[in-house]
Each structure stands twice: as structure tokens, then as C-alpha cells.
Amino acid sequence: MGMQLTDFAEPLREVAPFKFALDVPPKPHPAFSLYVLQITPKHGLSWIKAIGHDVKTSSYGLELKGAFDAMEGKLKNTYGSSTRNDFLMVDSIWNEPKDWMMALLKNERFLSSVWDAKSGAKLTEAIESIYLGASGSDSDTGYITIEYNLKSGAQADAEIAEIQDEVL
């Protein structure tokens, strides 16, 4: 938490305002292909997102659900209990089991777990919350992501808003 751009051995690529891609982290995990960091001038590193490799799956999403369940199990072993959300939006037309991936792709289905104070997770001093989510790339491909929200996140978000509002 708080690391600045100059603290990284390799140069980072800016992919969005205050968001930087890290291709080779100090401790990479084989399930992830890209890491994105939020780094602000005052608060430094405040958020880390790991983006998983593509998972080829059926329209039922079985392989993606399996990858999600496996990672959820690993995170539970480390951080304890979480709150899981697995739901389909009311009135979605993608409501059959074979429509699982299409509903995910259309943002009408959600599969996620959150580790935070409410869930009773055992987080480190620096981590505010952890989010694990499943996303669709197309009707037969998806990926998982993990977001680590650090305790400085709210201050960093306020800093970003202030910097962006200065141009108004």
C-alpha cells in the first residue's frame, strides 16, 4: 500500500487515468495474465486487479464456474469466509441453464464473492476488501478477476475526483 510509480523495477504502462498495467508482478499467479494497479500521486498504490486467462466454456458456463469455484476455495483458505452473489436479473430473457454465459456476457447474470469486514474475512492490515468475479468475453469464453481494495482506496478515489474536477 502506498507504493509510488518509481518504486517499481519495471516501467508501468498507463491504461487509464491513474491505472497502470504490470506485466510481470513480483509474485505472479499462474491463473492470471495481467495485473492493473491504481496509483495516485499522494496516496500511491491503493487497488490491485488481477485479470485471469481466457477460459473456454460451454453455454452453461461449467468450466468458468469451475475456475471461479477453485479460486474462491483458495481465497477462502487464506482469508476465511466471504459473501457470495450468484443471481440473474429479474425479467432477463437469458433465464435457461444453457443461457448462463449469454446472461453473464449481457450483464444480466452475476457471479462474485466478497471478503470484507461484513463477511467476517481475516484480512491483512492493508486490505479493505477482496472481490472475486466472473466475466464473459463472448458466449463461450470467460475469465475471472480478483480486486484487492486497500485501506487507502477511499482517499485515493477522492484524490482522483479532485484532480479530475480541477479541469472543469
Tab-separated table of N, CA and C in Angstrom:
chain	number	residue	atom	x	y	z
A	1	MET	N	0.852	-1.176	0.000
A	1	MET	CA	0.000	0.000	0.000
A	1	MET	C	0.897	1.238	0.000
A	2	GLY	N	0.541	2.224	-0.843
A	2	GLY	CA	1.263	3.481	-0.877
A	2	GLY	C	2.445	3.530	-1.815
A	3	MET	N	2.805	2.409	-2.450
A	3	MET	CA	3.945	2.424	-3.372
A	3	MET	C	3.701	3.438	-4.491
A	4	GLN	N	4.771	4.097	-4.902
A	4	GLN	CA	4.704	5.067	-5.989
A	4	GLN	C	5.223	4.429	-7.284
A	5	LEU	N	4.981	5.086	-8.409
A	5	LEU	CA	5.437	4.561	-9.701
A	5	LEU	C	6.933	4.276	-9.698
A	6	THR	N	7.696	5.139	-9.031
A	6	THR	CA	9.158	4.986	-9.006
A	6	THR	C	9.611	3.790	-8.170
A	7	ASP	N	8.725	3.199	-7.392
A	7	ASP	CA	9.078	2.046	-6.562
A	7	ASP	C	9.087	0.732	-7.333
A	8	PHE	N	8.617	0.741	-8.574
A	8	PHE	CA	8.546	-0.479	-9.370
A	8	PHE	C	9.789	-0.623	-10.235
A	9	ALA	N	10.317	-1.849	-10.282
A	9	ALA	CA	11.541	-2.116	-11.033
A	9	ALA	C	11.345	-1.904	-12.537
A	10	GLU	N	10.207	-2.332	-13.050
A	10	GLU	CA	9.942	-2.157	-14.478
A	10	GLU	C	8.975	-0.991	-14.678
A	11	PRO	N	9.101	-0.294	-15.808
A	11	PRO	CA	8.154	0.795	-16.065
A	11	PRO	C	6.735	0.248	-16.260
A	12	LEU	N	5.754	0.989	-15.767
A	12	LEU	CA	4.366	0.583	-15.891
A	12	LEU	C	3.710	1.324	-17.053
A	13	ARG	N	2.771	0.659	-17.705
A	13	ARG	CA	2.018	1.244	-18.822
A	13	ARG	C	0.732	1.832	-18.297
A	14	GLU	N	0.460	3.116	-18.568
A	14	GLU	CA	-0.809	3.708	-18.145
A	14	GLU	C	-1.897	3.267	-19.115
A	15	VAL	N	-2.934	2.611	-18.590
A	15	VAL	CA	-4.024	2.102	-19.420
A	15	VAL	C	-5.299	2.920	-19.251
A	16	ALA	N	-5.364	3.731	-18.217
A	16	ALA	CA	-6.469	4.652	-17.933
A	16	ALA	C	-5.915	5.641	-16.910
A	17	PRO	N	-6.593	6.758	-16.697
A	17	PRO	CA	-6.073	7.697	-15.704
A	17	PRO	C	-5.856	7.020	-14.343
A	18	PHE	N	-4.617	7.078	-13.871
A	18	PHE	CA	-4.195	6.526	-12.574
A	18	PHE	C	-4.261	5.005	-12.507
A	19	LYS	N	-4.438	4.331	-13.642
A	19	LYS	CA	-4.448	2.870	-13.721
A	19	LYS	C	-3.263	2.439	-14.591
A	20	PHE	N	-2.466	1.496	-14.074
A	20	PHE	CA	-1.231	1.089	-14.734
A	20	PHE	C	-1.162	-0.428	-14.841
A	21	ALA	N	-0.771	-0.917	-16.027
A	21	ALA	CA	-0.616	-2.357	-16.246
A	21	ALA	C	0.758	-2.791	-15.784
A	22	LEU	N	0.770	-3.895	-15.071
A	22	LEU	CA	2.008	-4.512	-14.610
A	22	LEU	C	2.049	-5.896	-15.242
A	23	ASP	N	2.960	-6.090	-16.180
A	23	ASP	CA	3.003	-7.357	-16.909
A	23	ASP	C	3.620	-8.486	-16.089
A	24	VAL	N	4.641	-8.169	-15.298
A	24	VAL	CA	5.318	-9.198	-14.514
A	24	VAL	C	5.400	-8.737	-13.059
A	25	PRO	N	4.445	-9.181	-12.229
A	25	PRO	CA	4.486	-8.794	-10.820
A	25	PRO	C	5.594	-9.544	-10.077
A	26	PRO	N	5.949	-9.079	-8.888
A	26	PRO	CA	6.990	-9.774	-8.118
A	26	PRO	C	6.637	-11.232	-7.822
A	27	LYS	N	5.354	-11.517	-7.554
A	27	LYS	CA	4.905	-12.886	-7.281
A	27	LYS	C	3.695	-13.189	-8.160
A	28	PRO	N	3.916	-13.555	-9.442
A	28	PRO	CA	2.770	-13.828	-10.319
A	28	PRO	C	2.068	-15.134	-9.943
A	29	HIS	N	0.768	-15.191	-10.209
A	29	HIS	CA	-0.013	-16.416	-10.023
A	29	HIS	C	-0.335	-16.965	-11.408
A	30	PRO	N	-0.210	-18.260	-11.624
A	30	PRO	CA	-0.415	-18.827	-12.967
A	30	PRO	C	-1.832	-18.663	-13.515
A	31	ALA	N	-2.809	-18.362	-12.681
A	31	ALA	CA	-4.190	-18.214	-13.158
A	31	ALA	C	-4.434	-16.849	-13.802
A	32	PHE	N	-3.467	-15.918	-13.683
A	32	PHE	CA	-3.703	-14.548	-14.146
A	32	PHE	C	-2.685	-14.128	-15.193
A	33	SER	N	-3.173	-13.341	-16.169
A	33	SER	CA	-2.320	-12.919	-17.279
A	33	SER	C	-1.965	-11.443	-17.243
A	34	LEU	N	-2.705	-10.641	-16.482
A	34	LEU	CA	-2.464	-9.197	-16.448
A	34	LEU	C	-2.830	-8.667	-15.072
A	35	TYR	N	-2.091	-7.674	-14.644
A	35	TYR	CA	-2.357	-7.020	-13.367
A	35	TYR	C	-2.479	-5.530	-13.629
A	36	VAL	N	-3.484	-4.891	-13.021
A	36	VAL	CA	-3.689	-3.454	-13.155
A	36	VAL	C	-3.638	-2.857	-11.752
A	37	LEU	N	-2.904	-1.757	-11.616
A	37	LEU	CA	-2.713	-1.104	-10.330
A	37	LEU	C	-3.259	0.314	-10.391
A	38	GLN	N	-3.916	0.747	-9.335
A	38	GLN	CA	-4.298	2.160	-9.225
A	38	GLN	C	-3.252	2.831	-8.350
A	39	ILE	N	-2.605	3.853	-8.907
A	39	ILE	CA	-1.552	4.575	-8.198
A	39	ILE	C	-1.805	6.070	-8.371
A	40	THR	N	-1.919	6.774	-7.264
A	40	THR	CA	-2.145	8.223	-7.305
A	40	THR	C	-0.915	8.937	-6.745
A	41	PRO	N	-0.744	10.220	-7.099
A	41	PRO	CA	0.444	10.954	-6.632
A	41	PRO	C	0.577	11.015	-5.110
A	42	LYS	N	-0.509	11.263	-4.386
A	42	LYS	CA	-0.430	11.413	-2.926
A	42	LYS	C	-0.520	10.089	-2.180
A	43	HIS	N	-1.431	9.223	-2.588
A	43	HIS	CA	-1.714	8.005	-1.828
A	43	HIS	C	-1.049	6.752	-2.390
A	44	GLY	N	-0.445	6.863	-3.561
A	44	GLY	CA	0.254	5.726	-4.130
A	44	GLY	C	-0.678	4.578	-4.472
A	45	LEU	N	-0.153	3.366	-4.338
A	45	LEU	CA	-0.903	2.154	-4.667
A	45	LEU	C	-2.084	1.984	-3.720
A	46	SER	N	-3.298	1.863	-4.299
A	46	SER	CA	-4.492	1.727	-3.467
A	46	SER	C	-5.432	0.617	-3.945
A	47	TRP	N	-5.122	-0.012	-5.079
A	47	TRP	CA	-6.026	-1.012	-5.663
A	47	TRP	C	-5.228	-1.871	-6.631
A	48	ILE	N	-5.478	-3.177	-6.599
A	48	ILE	CA	-4.806	-4.123	-7.485
A	48	ILE	C	-5.873	-5.028	-8.097
A	49	LYS	N	-5.805	-5.182	-9.405
A	49	LYS	CA	-6.736	-6.090	-10.089
A	49	LYS	C	-5.928	-7.100	-10.879
A	50	ALA	N	-6.219	-8.384	-10.650
A	50	ALA	CA	-5.602	-9.467	-11.402
A	50	ALA	C	-6.647	-10.003	-12.376
A	51	ILE	N	-6.283	-10.063	-13.652
A	51	ILE	CA	-7.204	-10.499	-14.703
A	51	ILE	C	-6.766	-11.870	-15.201
A	52	GLY	N	-7.686	-12.816	-15.143
A	52	GLY	CA	-7.377	-14.200	-15.470
A	52	GLY	C	-7.267	-14.483	-16.961
A	53	HIS	N	-6.701	-15.632	-17.236
A	53	HIS	CA	-6.610	-16.138	-18.610
A	53	HIS	C	-8.007	-16.474	-19.118
A	54	ASP	N	-8.173	-16.491	-20.429
A	54	ASP	CA	-9.447	-16.909	-21.017
A	54	ASP	C	-9.740	-18.359	-20.638
A	55	VAL	N	-11.007	-18.589	-20.316
A	55	VAL	CA	-11.485	-19.939	-20.004
A	55	VAL	C	-12.517	-20.289	-21.076
A	56	LYS	N	-12.197	-21.267	-21.910
A	56	LYS	CA	-13.165	-21.753	-22.898
A	56	LYS	C	-14.203	-22.581	-22.158
A	57	THR	N	-15.460	-22.325	-22.446
A	57	THR	CA	-16.524	-22.973	-21.682
A	57	THR	C	-17.728	-23.241	-22.573
A	58	SER	N	-18.658	-23.989	-22.049
A	58	SER	CA	-19.910	-24.255	-22.752
A	58	SER	C	-20.865	-23.095	-22.512
A	59	SER	N	-22.004	-23.124	-23.188
A	59	SER	CA	-23.015	-22.091	-22.972
A	59	SER	C	-23.576	-22.155	-21.552
A	60	TYR	N	-23.386	-23.293	-20.886
A	60	TYR	CA	-23.810	-23.463	-19.493
A	60	TYR	C	-22.801	-22.861	-18.511
A	61	GLY	N	-21.610	-22.492	-18.989
A	61	GLY	CA	-20.595	-21.873	-18.159
A	61	GLY	C	-19.906	-22.797	-17.175
A	62	LEU	N	-19.970	-24.107	-17.392
A	62	LEU	CA	-19.455	-25.063	-16.412
A	62	LEU	C	-17.966	-24.885	-16.127
A	63	GLU	N	-17.170	-24.713	-17.162
A	63	GLU	CA	-15.727	-24.582	-16.974
A	63	GLU	C	-15.381	-23.266	-16.276
A	64	LEU	N	-16.082	-22.194	-16.614
A	64	LEU	CA	-15.849	-20.906	-15.956
A	64	LEU	C	-16.267	-20.972	-14.493
A	65	LYS	N	-17.427	-21.579	-14.216
A	65	LYS	CA	-17.867	-21.746	-12.828
A	65	LYS	C	-16.853	-22.579	-12.054
A	66	GLY	N	-16.289	-23.587	-12.708
A	66	GLY	CA	-15.271	-24.415	-12.061
A	66	GLY	C	-14.021	-23.614	-11.714
A	67	ALA	N	-13.582	-22.768	-12.632
A	67	ALA	CA	-12.411	-21.914	-12.364
A	67	ALA	C	-12.707	-20.943	-11.232
A	68	PHE	N	-13.920	-20.396	-11.239
A	68	PHE	CA	-14.334	-19.472	-10.175
A	68	PHE	C	-14.347	-20.197	-8.825
A	69	ASP	N	-14.984	-21.362	-8.777
A	69	ASP	CA	-15.091	-22.127	-7.533
A	69	ASP	C	-13.707	-22.494	-6.996
A	70	ALA	N	-12.799	-22.882	-7.881
A	70	ALA	CA	-11.447	-23.254	-7.454
A	70	ALA	C	-10.723	-22.059	-6.832
A	71	MET	N	-10.822	-20.886	-7.474
A	71	MET	CA	-10.152	-19.701	-6.935
A	71	MET	C	-10.831	-19.242	-5.646
A	72	GLU	N	-12.149	-19.343	-5.593
A	72	GLU	CA	-12.867	-18.980	-4.376
A	72	GLU	C	-12.392	-19.858	-3.207
A	73	GLY	N	-12.203	-21.128	-3.456
A	73	GLY	CA	-11.714	-22.036	-2.427
A	73	GLY	C	-10.329	-21.646	-1.927
A	74	LYS	N	-9.453	-21.260	-2.852
A	74	LYS	CA	-8.100	-20.835	-2.468
A	74	LYS	C	-8.144	-19.563	-1.626
A	75	LEU	N	-8.987	-18.616	-2.024
A	75	LEU	CA	-9.103	-17.374	-1.259
A	75	LEU	C	-9.725	-17.629	0.112
A	76	LYS	N	-10.686	-18.546	0.184
A	76	LYS	CA	-11.282	-18.891	1.489
A	76	LYS	C	-10.247	-19.524	2.407
A	77	ASN	N	-9.354	-20.336	1.845
A	77	ASN	CA	-8.296	-20.938	2.661
A	77	ASN	C	-7.396	-19.868	3.274
A	78	THR	N	-7.189	-18.779	2.545
A	78	THR	CA	-6.306	-17.713	3.022
A	78	THR	C	-7.042	-16.697	3.885
A	79	TYR	N	-8.236	-16.266	3.446
A	79	TYR	CA	-8.916	-15.134	4.093
A	79	TYR	C	-10.185	-15.505	4.861
A	80	GLY	N	-10.608	-16.738	4.806
A	80	GLY	CA	-11.792	-17.142	5.554
A	80	GLY	C	-13.079	-16.893	4.791
A	81	SER	N	-14.132	-16.579	5.527
A	81	SER	CA	-15.470	-16.507	4.949
A	81	SER	C	-15.663	-15.292	4.036
A	82	SER	N	-16.584	-15.472	3.097
A	82	SER	CA	-16.912	-14.421	2.127
A	82	SER	C	-18.424	-14.383	1.944
A	83	THR	N	-18.875	-13.385	1.218
A	83	THR	CA	-20.270	-13.292	0.818
A	83	THR	C	-20.338	-13.580	-0.671
A	84	ARG	N	-21.076	-14.602	-1.042
A	84	ARG	CA	-21.178	-14.993	-2.456
A	84	ARG	C	-22.472	-14.461	-3.048
A	85	ASN	N	-22.365	-13.939	-4.270
A	85	ASN	CA	-23.520	-13.455	-5.029
A	85	ASN	C	-23.573	-14.222	-6.341
A	86	ASP	N	-24.677	-14.890	-6.579
A	86	ASP	CA	-24.876	-15.648	-7.815
A	86	ASP	C	-26.341	-15.457	-8.185
A	87	PHE	N	-26.601	-14.488	-9.054
A	87	PHE	CA	-28.004	-14.206	-9.368
A	87	PHE	C	-28.198	-13.741	-10.799
A	88	LEU	N	-29.436	-13.897	-11.247
A	88	LEU	CA	-29.884	-13.476	-12.572
A	88	LEU	C	-30.855	-12.322	-12.377
A	89	MET	N	-30.722	-11.291	-13.169
A	89	MET	CA	-31.611	-10.135	-13.068
A	89	MET	C	-33.047	-10.555	-13.371
A	90	VAL	N	-33.969	-9.941	-12.668
A	90	VAL	CA	-35.394	-10.204	-12.873
A	90	VAL	C	-35.756	-9.847	-14.323
A	91	ASP	N	-36.577	-10.636	-14.938
A	91	ASP	CA	-37.065	-10.435	-16.313
A	91	ASP	C	-35.995	-10.607	-17.393
A	92	SER	N	-34.844	-11.195	-17.052
A	92	SER	CA	-33.849	-11.479	-18.086
A	92	SER	C	-34.405	-12.526	-19.040
A	93	ILE	N	-34.167	-12.342	-20.335
A	93	ILE	CA	-34.596	-13.353	-21.301
A	93	ILE	C	-33.615	-14.531	-21.329
A	94	TRP	N	-32.442	-14.365	-20.711
A	94	TRP	CA	-31.402	-15.395	-20.703
A	94	TRP	C	-31.531	-16.232	-19.428
A	95	ASN	N	-32.708	-16.836	-19.227
A	95	ASN	CA	-33.011	-17.474	-17.954
A	95	ASN	C	-32.962	-19.002	-17.970
A	96	GLU	N	-32.563	-19.592	-19.056
A	96	GLU	CA	-32.422	-21.051	-19.132
A	96	GLU	C	-30.992	-21.428	-18.757
A	97	PRO	N	-30.775	-22.632	-18.235
A	97	PRO	CA	-29.405	-23.048	-17.888
A	97	PRO	C	-28.418	-22.917	-19.050
A	98	LYS	N	-28.879	-23.189	-20.275
A	98	LYS	CA	-27.984	-23.077	-21.438
A	98	LYS	C	-27.674	-21.626	-21.809
A	99	ASP	N	-28.351	-20.672	-21.175
A	99	ASP	CA	-28.128	-19.245	-21.424
A	99	ASP	C	-27.182	-18.606	-20.410
A	100	TRP	N	-26.555	-19.414	-19.544
A	100	TRP	CA	-25.758	-18.874	-18.448
A	100	TRP	C	-24.677	-17.914	-18.948
A	101	MET	N	-23.913	-18.312	-19.939
A	101	MET	CA	-22.830	-17.455	-20.447
A	101	MET	C	-23.376	-16.202	-21.135
A	102	MET	N	-24.444	-16.324	-21.889
A	102	MET	CA	-25.012	-15.160	-22.561
A	102	MET	C	-25.511	-14.147	-21.534
A	103	ALA	N	-26.143	-14.619	-20.478
A	103	ALA	CA	-26.610	-13.711	-19.421
A	103	ALA	C	-25.433	-13.017	-18.750
A	104	LEU	N	-24.348	-13.747	-18.527
A	104	LEU	CA	-23.145	-13.151	-17.942
A	104	LEU	C	-22.572	-12.095	-18.882
A	105	LEU	N	-22.509	-12.427	-20.151
A	105	LEU	CA	-21.989	-11.507	-21.163
A	105	LEU	C	-22.831	-10.236	-21.260
A	106	LYS	N	-24.138	-10.360	-21.129
A	106	LYS	CA	-25.060	-9.229	-21.242
A	106	LYS	C	-25.235	-8.472	-19.917
A	107	ASN	N	-24.431	-8.833	-18.912
A	107	ASN	CA	-24.524	-8.204	-17.581
A	107	ASN	C	-25.911	-8.355	-16.960
A	108	GLU	N	-26.522	-9.507	-17.209
A	108	GLU	CA	-27.799	-9.827	-16.591
A	108	GLU	C	-27.645	-10.958	-15.577
A	109	ARG	N	-26.455	-11.562	-15.518
A	109	ARG	CA	-26.127	-12.582	-14.525
A	109	ARG	C	-24.831	-12.145	-13.859
A	110	PHE	N	-24.736	-12.423	-12.548
A	110	PHE	CA	-23.559	-12.039	-11.787
A	110	PHE	C	-23.110	-13.206	-10.926
A	111	LEU	N	-21.806	-13.413	-10.903
A	111	LEU	CA	-21.197	-14.413	-10.042
A	111	LEU	C	-19.988	-13.757	-9.402
A	112	SER	N	-20.038	-13.565	-8.078
A	112	SER	CA	-18.940	-12.908	-7.376
A	112	SER	C	-18.910	-13.336	-5.918
A	113	SER	N	-17.787	-13.109	-5.292
A	113	SER	CA	-17.634	-13.284	-3.845
A	113	SER	C	-16.847	-12.107	-3.317
A	114	VAL	N	-17.189	-11.674	-2.094
A	114	VAL	CA	-16.519	-10.536	-1.473
A	114	VAL	C	-16.051	-10.933	-0.079
A	115	TRP	N	-14.806	-10.617	0.194
A	115	TRP	CA	-14.226	-10.786	1.520
A	115	TRP	C	-14.068	-9.389	2.105
A	116	ASP	N	-14.725	-9.140	3.231
A	116	ASP	CA	-14.630	-7.840	3.895
A	116	ASP	C	-15.022	-8.003	5.362
A	117	ALA	N	-15.120	-6.883	6.063
A	117	ALA	CA	-15.479	-6.941	7.487
A	117	ALA	C	-16.860	-7.552	7.680
A	118	LYS	N	-17.816	-7.259	6.799
A	118	LYS	CA	-19.174	-7.802	6.924
A	118	LYS	C	-19.202	-9.326	6.829
A	119	SER	N	-18.349	-9.873	5.967
A	119	SER	CA	-18.337	-11.324	5.771
A	119	SER	C	-17.552	-12.041	6.866
A	120	GLY	N	-16.831	-11.280	7.671
A	120	GLY	CA	-16.016	-11.882	8.717
A	120	GLY	C	-14.675	-12.394	8.223
A	121	ALA	N	-14.230	-11.891	7.073
A	121	ALA	CA	-12.959	-12.323	6.498
A	121	ALA	C	-11.787	-11.898	7.384
A	122	LYS	N	-10.725	-12.667	7.310
A	122	LYS	CA	-9.494	-12.369	8.045
A	122	LYS	C	-8.533	-11.670	7.080
A	123	LEU	N	-8.646	-10.353	6.985
A	123	LEU	CA	-7.842	-9.579	6.040
A	123	LEU	C	-6.605	-9.013	6.735
A	124	THR	N	-5.607	-8.668	5.950
A	124	THR	CA	-4.409	-8.039	6.496
A	124	THR	C	-4.699	-6.582	6.840
A	125	GLU	N	-3.779	-5.939	7.520
A	125	GLU	CA	-3.969	-4.537	7.909
A	125	GLU	C	-4.160	-3.619	6.707
A	126	ALA	N	-3.552	-3.940	5.584
A	126	ALA	CA	-3.607	-3.068	4.415
A	126	ALA	C	-4.841	-3.281	3.541
A	127	ILE	N	-5.485	-4.441	3.631
A	127	ILE	CA	-6.587	-4.780	2.720
A	127	ILE	C	-7.936	-4.423	3.333
A	128	GLU	N	-8.709	-3.636	2.588
A	128	GLU	CA	-10.080	-3.280	2.986
A	128	GLU	C	-11.073	-4.372	2.571
A	129	SER	N	-10.914	-4.860	1.317
A	129	SER	CA	-11.803	-5.902	0.807
A	129	SER	C	-11.164	-6.584	-0.391
A	130	ILE	N	-11.700	-7.765	-0.698
A	130	ILE	CA	-11.268	-8.527	-1.873
A	130	ILE	C	-12.529	-8.914	-2.635
A	131	TYR	N	-12.495	-8.735	-3.947
A	131	TYR	CA	-13.622	-9.069	-4.814
A	131	TYR	C	-13.147	-10.096	-5.831
A	132	LEU	N	-13.867	-11.200	-5.949
A	132	LEU	CA	-13.631	-12.203	-6.986
A	132	LEU	C	-14.846	-12.206	-7.884
A	133	GLY	N	-14.647	-12.072	-9.195
A	133	GLY	CA	-15.768	-12.048	-10.112
A	133	GLY	C	-15.523	-12.868	-11.357
A	134	ALA	N	-16.616	-13.280	-11.983
A	134	ALA	CA	-16.572	-13.969	-13.273
A	134	ALA	C	-17.154	-13.024	-14.316
A	135	SER	N	-16.528	-12.988	-15.487
A	135	SER	CA	-16.991	-12.129	-16.586
A	135	SER	C	-16.978	-12.926	-17.877
A	136	GLY	N	-17.784	-12.486	-18.833
A	136	GLY	CA	-17.835	-13.130	-20.135
A	136	GLY	C	-17.151	-12.289	-21.192
A	137	SER	N	-16.392	-12.943	-22.054
A	137	SER	CA	-15.796	-12.287	-23.221
A	137	SER	C	-16.686	-12.471	-24.439
A	138	ASP	N	-17.246	-13.675	-24.569
A	138	ASP	CA	-18.235	-13.991	-25.601
A	138	ASP	C	-19.043	-15.170	-25.084
A	139	SER	N	-19.888	-15.742	-25.917
A	139	SER	CA	-20.824	-16.763	-25.430
A	139	SER	C	-20.158	-18.077	-25.024
A	140	ASP	N	-18.883	-18.273	-25.365
A	140	ASP	CA	-18.208	-19.498	-24.942
A	140	ASP	C	-16.820	-19.251	-24.347
A	141	THR	N	-16.558	-18.019	-23.904
A	141	THR	CA	-15.284	-17.677	-23.279
A	141	THR	C	-15.533	-16.703	-22.138
A	142	GLY	N	-14.861	-16.929	-21.040
A	142	GLY	CA	-14.957	-16.024	-19.903
A	142	GLY	C	-13.631	-15.964	-19.170
A	143	TYR	N	-13.604	-15.239	-18.071
A	143	TYR	CA	-12.394	-15.108	-17.260
A	143	TYR	C	-12.801	-14.687	-15.854
A	144	ILE	N	-11.888	-14.871	-14.919
A	144	ILE	CA	-12.132	-14.428	-13.557
A	144	ILE	C	-11.201	-13.253	-13.245
A	145	THR	N	-11.603	-12.443	-12.299
A	145	THR	CA	-10.756	-11.339	-11.830
A	145	THR	C	-10.787	-11.317	-10.310
A	146	ILE	N	-9.704	-10.816	-9.740
A	146	ILE	CA	-9.634	-10.550	-8.307
A	146	ILE	C	-9.236	-9.096	-8.142
A	147	GLU	N	-9.950	-8.377	-7.285
A	147	GLU	CA	-9.603	-6.993	-6.963
A	147	GLU	C	-9.301	-6.900	-5.475
A	148	TYR	N	-8.127	-6.371	-5.170
A	148	TYR	CA	-7.734	-6.102	-3.796
A	148	TYR	C	-7.889	-4.605	-3.567
A	149	ASN	N	-8.846	-4.228	-2.734
A	149	ASN	CA	-9.070	-2.822	-2.399
A	149	ASN	C	-8.345	-2.545	-1.095
A	150	LEU	N	-7.367	-1.645	-1.162
A	150	LEU	CA	-6.542	-1.356	0.003
A	150	LEU	C	-7.186	-0.273	0.861
A	151	LYS	N	-6.727	-0.165	2.099
A	151	LYS	CA	-7.333	0.773	3.063
A	151	LYS	C	-7.252	2.221	2.594
A	152	SER	N	-6.303	2.553	1.751
A	152	SER	CA	-6.165	3.922	1.245
A	152	SER	C	-7.063	4.199	0.041
A	153	GLY	N	-7.906	3.252	-0.328
A	153	GLY	CA	-8.731	3.369	-1.533
A	153	GLY	C	-9.668	4.557	-1.546
A	154	ALA	N	-10.363	4.821	-0.448
A	154	ALA	CA	-11.317	5.942	-0.400
A	154	ALA	C	-10.588	7.270	-0.563
A	155	GLN	N	-9.431	7.409	0.092
A	155	GLN	CA	-8.662	8.653	-0.045
A	155	GLN	C	-8.112	8.805	-1.461
A	156	ALA	N	-7.676	7.704	-2.058
A	156	ALA	CA	-7.169	7.756	-3.428
A	156	ALA	C	-8.287	8.114	-4.409
A	157	ASP	N	-9.474	7.552	-4.208
A	157	ASP	CA	-10.612	7.884	-5.071
A	157	ASP	C	-10.967	9.365	-4.954
A	158	ALA	N	-10.924	9.900	-3.739
A	158	ALA	CA	-11.196	11.327	-3.533
A	158	ALA	C	-10.119	12.179	-4.204
A	159	GLU	N	-8.886	11.727	-4.133
A	159	GLU	CA	-7.787	12.437	-4.793
A	159	GLU	C	-7.996	12.464	-6.309
A	160	ILE	N	-8.377	11.337	-6.886
A	160	ILE	CA	-8.628	11.266	-8.331
A	160	ILE	C	-9.773	12.201	-8.708
A	161	ALA	N	-10.857	12.175	-7.944
A	161	ALA	CA	-12.002	13.055	-8.231
A	161	ALA	C	-11.590	14.517	-8.168
A	162	GLU	N	-10.788	14.871	-7.187
A	162	GLU	CA	-10.328	16.247	-7.046
A	162	GLU	C	-9.474	16.684	-8.247
A	163	ILE	N	-8.561	15.809	-8.660
A	163	ILE	CA	-7.706	16.111	-9.819
A	163	ILE	C	-8.561	16.248	-11.074
A	164	GLN	N	-9.528	15.351	-11.267
A	164	GLN	CA	-10.375	15.415	-12.462
A	164	GLN	C	-11.292	16.629	-12.427
A	165	ASP	N	-11.773	17.013	-11.248
A	165	ASP	CA	-12.657	18.179	-11.132
A	165	ASP	C	-11.930	19.498	-11.341
A	166	GLU	N	-10.607	19.506	-11.170
A	166	GLU	CA	-9.825	20.732	-11.360
A	166	GLU	C	-9.909	21.235	-12.794
A	167	VAL	N	-10.213	20.349	-13.744
A	167	VAL	CA	-10.251	20.757	-15.154
A	167	VAL	C	-11.621	21.299	-15.572
A	168	LEU	N	-12.579	21.257	-14.677
A	168	LEU	CA	-13.927	21.743	-15.018
A	168	LEU	C	-13.975	23.248	-15.068
